[in-house]
Amino acid sequence: MQHPPEQPAADRARAADPATVLPRVGAQRTPAGPQPVGDAAPPGEASPSYGPEPTGRPAAPGGPDPDPDPDPDPDPTATAMGRLASTVEWLRRELDQAQADSAGRAVVELAVGVLVERLRCGPTEAARQLEGLAEQAGVTTLALAADLVNQVAADRISALARDFVAGTAVRTTDPVARRLRSIEADTVAGGDAESAARSMLEHALRPLGVAAVAVWAAHPDLSLSLAGSAGFQPEEARRWRHVPPGVPTPARRALDERGTVAYPVLADASLPSIGQHDVRGGRLAVPAGVGGRLIGVLELCWNEELPERSQPLQRQFEALAEVAAATLESWDGREFSATDPADAQFDELRQLADGLFDPCLVLRLAPDHDGLPPRFVIRHVNPSFADFAGRPTVAIVGRRLLEAYPLAAAPGGLAEMVEHVFATGEPFRTQDMRLAALVDGVPLTARAQVGISRHGTHLVVVWRLDDGTPRVARLLQHAQRLGRIGGFEENLATRRIDWNETLFELHGLAPTDRPIALDQLAEHAHPDDRQTIGRFLRTLLHHRRPASTAFRLQRADGVTRHIRVVAEPVHDPDSGLRVVRGAYQDISAQHWTEVALAATRDQLAQSEQQAAERSRLALQLQHAIMPPARGPLDLHDLHVAVRYRPAEKDHLVGGDWYDALVLPTGDVLICVGDVAGHGIEAATGMVALRNALRGLAATGAGPGQLLNWLNSVTHHLTDNVTATAVCGLYEPATRRLRWARAGHPPPVLLREGRARTLPQLGGILLGAVDQADYQEEEIVLRPGDTLVMYTDGLIERRDESLQASLSNLTTLAERAHRLAAEGGDGLEGHLDHLLQYSGADTDDDTCLVGVAVG
């Protein structure tokens, strides 16, 4: 057998492999204590750390003991073990050398690739150029290759590696390099994960804002052990020394995904982990491995939100994870058990709880407990435990008792009994206790037989649920009957399906028929709903989240029912999906009610649209005949101005109208009318009356006769239309005004600044009866007189009589006339003031015609 060279293998690895020098930090170290000699690593795994021989003196590999005065009667067993140990040591060094040579070749090949790209030549020519340049520079080919790769990568960690290749001390002033070198030195001196964690936090991570660090060791059974930590309270570290399989911590996710896992804020991720109540900010879990094999995780904790990570920063974290991996190779998990008798007691208690057939919780005081009342943490649950609220065990373990079961704080509840047992040490037993949990804001309750006992610093809570009482069962049956709800539970592993009687009735099946499995649900649904059911099943079975949907169930008897299904996955202790439970509800009546309501809403919307369209057409028609603003007219010696104010609400389009024109006889027709009602009927009635009066006035008849004929037109030719009107005929030669009224307010005459209403002549409103007579009156106007005709929208008030309104109008007319004269606004200003200061409150249309005699 060849003896290894004198140079230590670790030193040669550093000189040979600049690119991997940081990941191999700690490969040459002195362990904290001697190890059993000959404890070789299992196949496929790295060897453990190597300490001195049992004799305390190093042995030459494959050679005799160098002691000049050997024991004349050496123990043959010890000699054989020593030889075996020296052989293992030599093989380890040979393996290190082979790995270093392989890594060195990789660096040279990277440099050759760089030259191929830069020199535009082939690989052979590039390799020849690299050797020639190294010879000219007086350095090895590997050193030049490492320097070339480092320059291309512009990596500060690689710059530190270049200093190792040169075989000198660290010459750089880079603070990152100094921190990493300090960590390497402390790790070599300490030799364990606890020392490595403290050194990482002190030298490298605190400047980056990290508050705490944890080094986790991974085990083949998918459990985790806390090999080392820094920045946490000792009690918190002891509480998290072992994480069972199935607990979805950040470290577990990093191992499952074989990559770095980041959480901006741990609380938002709802994942349990060490220090979750004290260090509540960002988390970063970096897997740690050796030789491509993951053996642990480095978890970094921030008090604030996780900072932005650059590529150089991520490489630093990965380098620190390699340092942690080097310490985990020799970690045997005995740090806590050797110094914490309480945890040894907990192990015994855990084994006892796991042997019980009833659900059992193991509690202990919370690590941050600082007074009364005491706060307890659920540290362990046994395999028989099943949360009566249906939550997985991973959502229970590690949480405070009142965090998992807040309703237990009720007087006489579970929390009060736990405190009593912990304070007095007296066991507690009851045959009937109400247990309650709050899930998604809904309180869920159960009755149980509960037993509580204290064991040192821990409490054991055992409960036996009583969930089959006849009274509760009857209430549940009635609720299901009234709500047309049927419950189910399906075991995905055994394919067993449990339905209640209501569910068989909903599906139109006999109680002896085979229930329908979830994956066959689409075959019994309407074809248009199969995609909806597919999304429901993917959410439930693939994403393992609660889901709900509605679909049309096509029963075998030809009946179609509208069904809503709600389901949730039930996780086993290993977070696997074994059972799905849920409920079907017949919502057919609700569906048809919604259909009828939707049809009513559509009908109402259509009616509203038609009404709006009718109002729009009526308004357009009204504005086409009578625009709101119209310029003044000069008819012989009369100056006529008009003002029209529509109703405040658009749908209240009225039938107010006016007209002023010179007739063929030379007289001037002046009239104002108001058709009863609003909308398209009032607008069309207004057009009909206005045009009819124009045609009738061409006959030369007087105003009383015109209203008589207009009444007949209104009664016979229009559909149930009634109207009021004032009609006047003015003779310019004599200034004589003849006028008549049909149920309309009388005009107002202003003469020499005084206003009065003209007499209320007899005459019924138009269209009320077939034949009617209308009284006619005449008045001679003088130059300077102003006559105002109007509709009732100008004067009507809900709290006044017509006579009071007319009296107020005369007062207002005098005031408006005075204001218009002072402002020099004339007739139009007069009408504007009347509209502005009108006291009417009916929101009706208003038509106002002013006639000034010139």
mmCIF file of N, CA and C in Angstrom, residues 34 48 76 97 125 130 183 203 386 502 585 598 648 759 828:
data_model
loop_
_atom_site.group_PDB
_atom_site.id
_atom_site.type_symbol
_atom_site.label_atom_id
_atom_site.label_comp_id
_atom_site.label_asym_id
_atom_site.label_seq_id
_atom_site.Cartn_x
_atom_site.Cartn_y
_atom_site.Cartn_z
ATOM 1 N N PRO A 34 -12.552 13.162 21.252
ATOM 2 C CA PRO A 34 -12.210 11.998 20.431
ATOM 3 C C PRO A 34 -13.452 11.251 20.017
ATOM 4 N N PRO A 48 -17.006 10.758 8.808
ATOM 5 C CA PRO A 48 -17.089 11.710 9.911
ATOM 6 C C PRO A 48 -15.768 12.406 10.134
ATOM 7 N N PRO A 76 -3.969 -7.015 20.848
ATOM 8 C CA PRO A 76 -4.145 -7.289 19.417
ATOM 9 C C PRO A 76 -5.361 -6.593 18.832
ATOM 10 N N GLN A 97 -7.952 14.173 -2.332
ATOM 11 C CA GLN A 97 -7.055 14.549 -3.425
ATOM 12 C C GLN A 97 -7.736 14.360 -4.781
ATOM 13 N N GLU A 125 -6.279 24.786 -29.125
ATOM 14 C CA GLU A 125 -5.456 25.991 -29.187
ATOM 15 C C GLU A 125 -5.606 26.815 -27.912
ATOM 16 N N LEU A 130 -3.301 28.745 -22.740
ATOM 17 C CA LEU A 130 -3.346 28.837 -21.274
ATOM 18 C C LEU A 130 -2.055 28.330 -20.662
ATOM 19 N N ILE A 183 -15.189 33.292 10.228
ATOM 20 C CA ILE A 183 -16.096 32.166 10.465
ATOM 21 C C ILE A 183 -15.358 30.851 10.307
ATOM 22 N N HIS A 203 -19.954 37.358 12.985
ATOM 23 C CA HIS A 203 -18.996 37.888 12.016
ATOM 24 C C HIS A 203 -19.601 38.225 10.658
ATOM 25 N N ALA A 386 -57.011 13.475 17.024
ATOM 26 C CA ALA A 386 -57.723 14.014 15.861
ATOM 27 C C ALA A 386 -58.479 15.238 16.328
ATOM 28 N N THR A 502 -80.332 11.437 3.718
ATOM 29 C CA THR A 502 -80.748 12.590 2.915
ATOM 30 C C THR A 502 -80.011 12.633 1.589
ATOM 31 N N GLN A 585 -76.199 20.087 -1.027
ATOM 32 C CA GLN A 585 -77.433 20.788 -0.677
ATOM 33 C C GLN A 585 -78.261 21.005 -1.931
ATOM 34 N N ALA A 598 -84.377 37.192 -11.373
ATOM 35 C CA ALA A 598 -83.588 37.755 -12.468
ATOM 36 C C ALA A 598 -84.487 38.179 -13.618
ATOM 37 N N GLU A 648 -88.192 69.927 -12.764
ATOM 38 C CA GLU A 648 -86.862 69.597 -12.253
ATOM 39 C C GLU A 648 -86.497 68.148 -12.544
ATOM 40 N N PRO A 759 -110.571 89.525 -14.483
ATOM 41 C CA PRO A 759 -111.679 88.765 -13.879
ATOM 42 C C PRO A 759 -111.608 87.280 -14.222
ATOM 43 N N GLU A 828 -88.134 91.260 -20.857
ATOM 44 C CA GLU A 828 -87.470 89.988 -20.595
ATOM 45 C C GLU A 828 -86.910 89.936 -19.176
#
